[in-house]
PDB file of C-alpha atoms in Angstrom:
ATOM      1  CA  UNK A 778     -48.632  25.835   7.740  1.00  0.00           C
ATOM      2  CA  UNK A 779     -46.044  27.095   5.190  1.00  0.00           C
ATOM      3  CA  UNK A 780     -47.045  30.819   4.371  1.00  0.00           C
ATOM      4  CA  UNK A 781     -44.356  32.678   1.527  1.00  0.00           C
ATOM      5  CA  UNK A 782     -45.464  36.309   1.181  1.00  0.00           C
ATOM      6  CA  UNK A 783     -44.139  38.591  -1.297  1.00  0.00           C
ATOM      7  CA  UNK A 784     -43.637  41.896  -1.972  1.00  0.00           C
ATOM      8  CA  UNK A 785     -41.412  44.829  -3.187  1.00  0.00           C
ATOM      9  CA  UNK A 786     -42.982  44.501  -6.957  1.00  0.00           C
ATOM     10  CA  UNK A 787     -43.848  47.618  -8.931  1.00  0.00           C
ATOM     11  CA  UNK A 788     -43.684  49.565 -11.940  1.00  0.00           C
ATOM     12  CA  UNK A 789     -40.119  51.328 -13.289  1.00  0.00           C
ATOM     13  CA  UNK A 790     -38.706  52.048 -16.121  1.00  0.00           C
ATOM     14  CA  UNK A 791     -35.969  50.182 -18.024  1.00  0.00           C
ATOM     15  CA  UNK A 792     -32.214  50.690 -16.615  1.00  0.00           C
ATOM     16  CA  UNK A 793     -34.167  50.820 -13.024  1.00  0.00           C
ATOM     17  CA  UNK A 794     -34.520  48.811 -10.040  1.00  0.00           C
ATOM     18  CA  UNK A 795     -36.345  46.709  -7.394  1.00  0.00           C
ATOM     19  CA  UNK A 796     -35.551  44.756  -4.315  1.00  0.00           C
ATOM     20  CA  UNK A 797     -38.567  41.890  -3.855  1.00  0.00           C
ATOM     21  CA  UNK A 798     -39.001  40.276  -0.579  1.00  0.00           C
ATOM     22  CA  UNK A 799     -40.480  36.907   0.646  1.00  0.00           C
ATOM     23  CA  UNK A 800     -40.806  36.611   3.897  1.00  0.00           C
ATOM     24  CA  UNK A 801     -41.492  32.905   5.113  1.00  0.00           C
ATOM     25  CA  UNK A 802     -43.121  31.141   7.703  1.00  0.00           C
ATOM     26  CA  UNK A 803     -43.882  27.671   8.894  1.00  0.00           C
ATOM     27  CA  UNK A 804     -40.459  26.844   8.419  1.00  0.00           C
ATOM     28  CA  UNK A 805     -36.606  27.922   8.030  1.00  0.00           C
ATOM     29  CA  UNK A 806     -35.396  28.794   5.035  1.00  0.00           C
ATOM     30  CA  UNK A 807     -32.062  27.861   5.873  1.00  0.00           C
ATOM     31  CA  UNK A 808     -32.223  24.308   4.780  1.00  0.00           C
ATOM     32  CA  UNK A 809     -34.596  24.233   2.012  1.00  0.00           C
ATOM     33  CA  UNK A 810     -33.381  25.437  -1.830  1.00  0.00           C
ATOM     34  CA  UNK A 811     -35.182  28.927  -2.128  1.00  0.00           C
ATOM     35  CA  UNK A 812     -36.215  29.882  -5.651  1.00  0.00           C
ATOM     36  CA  UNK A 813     -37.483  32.888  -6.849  1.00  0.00           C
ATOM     37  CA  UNK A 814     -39.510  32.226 -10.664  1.00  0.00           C
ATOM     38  CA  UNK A 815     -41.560  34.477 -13.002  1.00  0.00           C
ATOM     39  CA  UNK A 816     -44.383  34.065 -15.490  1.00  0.00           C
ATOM     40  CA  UNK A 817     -45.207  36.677 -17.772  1.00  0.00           C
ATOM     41  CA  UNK A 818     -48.885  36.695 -19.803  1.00  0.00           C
ATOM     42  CA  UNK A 819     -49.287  33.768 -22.227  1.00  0.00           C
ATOM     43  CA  UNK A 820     -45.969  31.961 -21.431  1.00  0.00           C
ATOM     44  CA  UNK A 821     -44.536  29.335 -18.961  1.00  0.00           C
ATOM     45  CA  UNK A 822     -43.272  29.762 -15.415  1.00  0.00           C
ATOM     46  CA  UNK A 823     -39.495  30.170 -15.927  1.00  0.00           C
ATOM     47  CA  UNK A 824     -37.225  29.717 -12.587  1.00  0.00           C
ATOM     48  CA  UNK A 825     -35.014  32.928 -12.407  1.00  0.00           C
ATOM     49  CA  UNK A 826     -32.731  31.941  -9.182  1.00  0.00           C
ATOM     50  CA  UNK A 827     -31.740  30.082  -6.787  1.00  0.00           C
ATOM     51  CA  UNK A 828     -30.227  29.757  -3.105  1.00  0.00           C
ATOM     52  CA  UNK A 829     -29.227  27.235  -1.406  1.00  0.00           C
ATOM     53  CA  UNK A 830     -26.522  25.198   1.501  1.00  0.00           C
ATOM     54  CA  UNK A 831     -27.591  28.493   4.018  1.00  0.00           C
ATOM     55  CA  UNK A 832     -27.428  31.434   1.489  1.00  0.00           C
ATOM     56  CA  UNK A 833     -23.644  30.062   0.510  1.00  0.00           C
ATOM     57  CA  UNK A 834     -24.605  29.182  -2.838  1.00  0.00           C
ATOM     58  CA  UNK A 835     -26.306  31.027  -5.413  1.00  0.00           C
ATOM     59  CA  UNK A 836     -28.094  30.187  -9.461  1.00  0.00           C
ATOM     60  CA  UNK A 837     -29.136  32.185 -12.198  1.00  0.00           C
ATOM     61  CA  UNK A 838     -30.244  31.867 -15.107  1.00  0.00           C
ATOM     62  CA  UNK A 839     -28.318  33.469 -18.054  1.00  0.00           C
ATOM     63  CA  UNK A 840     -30.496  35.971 -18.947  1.00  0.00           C
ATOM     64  CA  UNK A 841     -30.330  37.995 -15.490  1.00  0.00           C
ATOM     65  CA  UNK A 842     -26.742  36.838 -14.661  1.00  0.00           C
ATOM     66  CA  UNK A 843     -25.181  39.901 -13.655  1.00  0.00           C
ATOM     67  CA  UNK A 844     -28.156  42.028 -13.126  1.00  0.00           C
ATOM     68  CA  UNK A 845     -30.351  40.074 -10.232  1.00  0.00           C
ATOM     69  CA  UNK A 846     -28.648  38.936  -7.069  1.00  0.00           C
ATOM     70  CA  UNK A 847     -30.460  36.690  -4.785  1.00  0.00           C
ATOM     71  CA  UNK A 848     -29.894  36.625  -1.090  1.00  0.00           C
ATOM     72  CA  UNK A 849     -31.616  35.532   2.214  1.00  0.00           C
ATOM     73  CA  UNK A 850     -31.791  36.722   5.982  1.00  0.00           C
ATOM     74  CA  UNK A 851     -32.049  33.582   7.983  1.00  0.00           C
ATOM     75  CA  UNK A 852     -32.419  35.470  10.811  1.00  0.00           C
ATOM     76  CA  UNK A 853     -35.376  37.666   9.694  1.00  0.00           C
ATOM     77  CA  UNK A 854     -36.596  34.054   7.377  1.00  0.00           C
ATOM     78  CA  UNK A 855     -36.700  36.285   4.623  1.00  0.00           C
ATOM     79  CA  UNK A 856     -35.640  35.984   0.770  1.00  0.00           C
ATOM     80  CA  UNK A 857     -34.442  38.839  -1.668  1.00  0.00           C
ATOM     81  CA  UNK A 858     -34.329  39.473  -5.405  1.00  0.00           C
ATOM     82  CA  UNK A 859     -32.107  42.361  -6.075  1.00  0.00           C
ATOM     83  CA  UNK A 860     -32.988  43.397  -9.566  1.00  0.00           C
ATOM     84  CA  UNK A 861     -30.312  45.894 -11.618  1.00  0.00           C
ATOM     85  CA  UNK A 862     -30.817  47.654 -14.616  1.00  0.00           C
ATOM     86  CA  UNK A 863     -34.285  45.970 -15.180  1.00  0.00           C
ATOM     87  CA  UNK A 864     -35.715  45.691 -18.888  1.00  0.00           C
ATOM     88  CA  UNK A 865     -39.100  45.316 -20.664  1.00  0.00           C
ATOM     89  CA  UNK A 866     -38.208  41.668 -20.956  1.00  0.00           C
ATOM     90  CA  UNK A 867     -37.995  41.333 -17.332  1.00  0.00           C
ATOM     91  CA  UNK A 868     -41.502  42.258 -16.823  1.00  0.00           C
ATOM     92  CA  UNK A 869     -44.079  39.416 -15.200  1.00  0.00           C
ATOM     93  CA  UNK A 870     -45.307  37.949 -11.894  1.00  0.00           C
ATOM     94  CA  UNK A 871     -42.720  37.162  -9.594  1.00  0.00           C
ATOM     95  CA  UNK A 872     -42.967  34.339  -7.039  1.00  0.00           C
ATOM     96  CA  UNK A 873     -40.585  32.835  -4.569  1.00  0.00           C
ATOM     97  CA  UNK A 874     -40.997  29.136  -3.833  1.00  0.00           C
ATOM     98  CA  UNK A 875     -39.475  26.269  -1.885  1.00  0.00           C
ATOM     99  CA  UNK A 876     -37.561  23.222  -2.596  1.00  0.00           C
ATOM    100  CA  UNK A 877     -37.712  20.880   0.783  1.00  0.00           C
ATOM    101  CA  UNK A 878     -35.541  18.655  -0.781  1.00  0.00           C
ATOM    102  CA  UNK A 879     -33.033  20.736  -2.430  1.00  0.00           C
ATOM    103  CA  UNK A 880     -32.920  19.053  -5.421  1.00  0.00           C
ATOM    104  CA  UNK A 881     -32.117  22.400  -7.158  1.00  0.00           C
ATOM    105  CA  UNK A 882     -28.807  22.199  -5.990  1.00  0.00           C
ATOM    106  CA  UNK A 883     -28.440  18.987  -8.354  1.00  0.00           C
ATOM    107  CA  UNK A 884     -30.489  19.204 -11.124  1.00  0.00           C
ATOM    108  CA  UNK A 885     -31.199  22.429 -11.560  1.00  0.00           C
ATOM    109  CA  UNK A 886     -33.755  25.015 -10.990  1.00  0.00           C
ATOM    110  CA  UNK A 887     -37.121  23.551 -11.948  1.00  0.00           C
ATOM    111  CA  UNK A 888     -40.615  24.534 -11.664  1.00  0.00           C
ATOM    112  CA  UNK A 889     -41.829  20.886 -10.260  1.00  0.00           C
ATOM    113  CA  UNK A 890     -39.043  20.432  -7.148  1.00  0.00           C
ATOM    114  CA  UNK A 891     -40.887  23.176  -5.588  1.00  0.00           C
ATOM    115  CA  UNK A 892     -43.666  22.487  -3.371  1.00  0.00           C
ATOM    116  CA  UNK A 893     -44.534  25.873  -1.670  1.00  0.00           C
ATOM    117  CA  UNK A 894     -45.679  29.385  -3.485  1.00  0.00           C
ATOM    118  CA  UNK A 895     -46.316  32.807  -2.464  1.00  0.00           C
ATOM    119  CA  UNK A 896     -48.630  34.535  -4.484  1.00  0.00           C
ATOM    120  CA  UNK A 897     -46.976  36.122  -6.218  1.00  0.00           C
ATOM    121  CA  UNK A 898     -45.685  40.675  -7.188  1.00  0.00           C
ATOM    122  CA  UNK A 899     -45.685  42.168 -10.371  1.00  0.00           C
ATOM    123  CA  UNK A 900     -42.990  43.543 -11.853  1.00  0.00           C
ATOM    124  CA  UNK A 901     -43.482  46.566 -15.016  1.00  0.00           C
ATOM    125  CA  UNK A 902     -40.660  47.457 -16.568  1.00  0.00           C
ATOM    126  CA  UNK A 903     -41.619  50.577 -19.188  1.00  0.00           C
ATOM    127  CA  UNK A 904     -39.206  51.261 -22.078  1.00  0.00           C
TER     128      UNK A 904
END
C-alpha cells in the first residue's frame, strides 16, 4: 500500500522559509515523477514542482522559479520542497503526489497523471 506523508508545514512570515517533507512508502520514488501541488481556499489544485529520471531533473512553475527547490533522498524515499523568501501568495495546503508513469516529464505537471496523495501541510505566510 502506497502511504505519502507530509510534513514540515507551518506558519512564517513573508521573506521566510520552510523545508516540507514527504516521506514515501510502498514504493521507490526513484522511478516515478514526484510532484509536490498546492490548493489554497476557494481555488484549484495548482502543481508547483516536479522531479523526475532519479532526482536529475527538476520543474517549476514560474511563479516559484527561483524561490522553491525540489529535491529527493532515494535513499531515505523521501521528497523535499525547499521554500525561499515565501509570500502571502504562497500560502495553501501543500501535497506531494506520484506520477507512476512519468508522464510529467512529457506533458507537463498536471493534477490528473498523479495517482497517489499525502494528505496534505499547511503553509501561512503572514505579511
Amino acid at each position: 500500500q502506497v502511504q505519502l506523508v507530509e510534513s514540515g508545514g507551518g506558519s512564517v512570515e513573508a521573506g521566510g522559509s520552510l523545508r516540507l517533507s514527504c516521506a514515501a512508502s510502498g514504493l521507490s520514488i526513484v522511478t516515478p515523477c514526484m510532484g509536490w501541488f498546492r490548493q489554497a481556499p476557494g481555488k484549484e489544485r495548482e502543481g508547483v514542482a516536479a522531479i523526475y529520471n532519479g532526482g536529475r531533473s527538476t520543474y517549476y512553475i514560474d511563479s516559484v522559479k527561483g524561490r522553491f527547490t525540489i529535491s529527493q533522498d532515494n535513499a531515505k524515499n523521501t521528497l523535499y520542497l525547499q521554500m525561499n523568501t515565501l509570500k502571502s501568495e504562497d500560502s495553501a495546503m501543500y501535497y506531494c503526489a506520484v506520477d507512476r508513469w512519468c508522464q510529467t516529464a512529457v506533458a507537463g505537471l498536471r493534477t490528473r497523471y498523479y495517482t497517489y496523495w499525502g494528505q496534505g501541510t499547511q503553509v501561512a505566510v503572514s505579511s
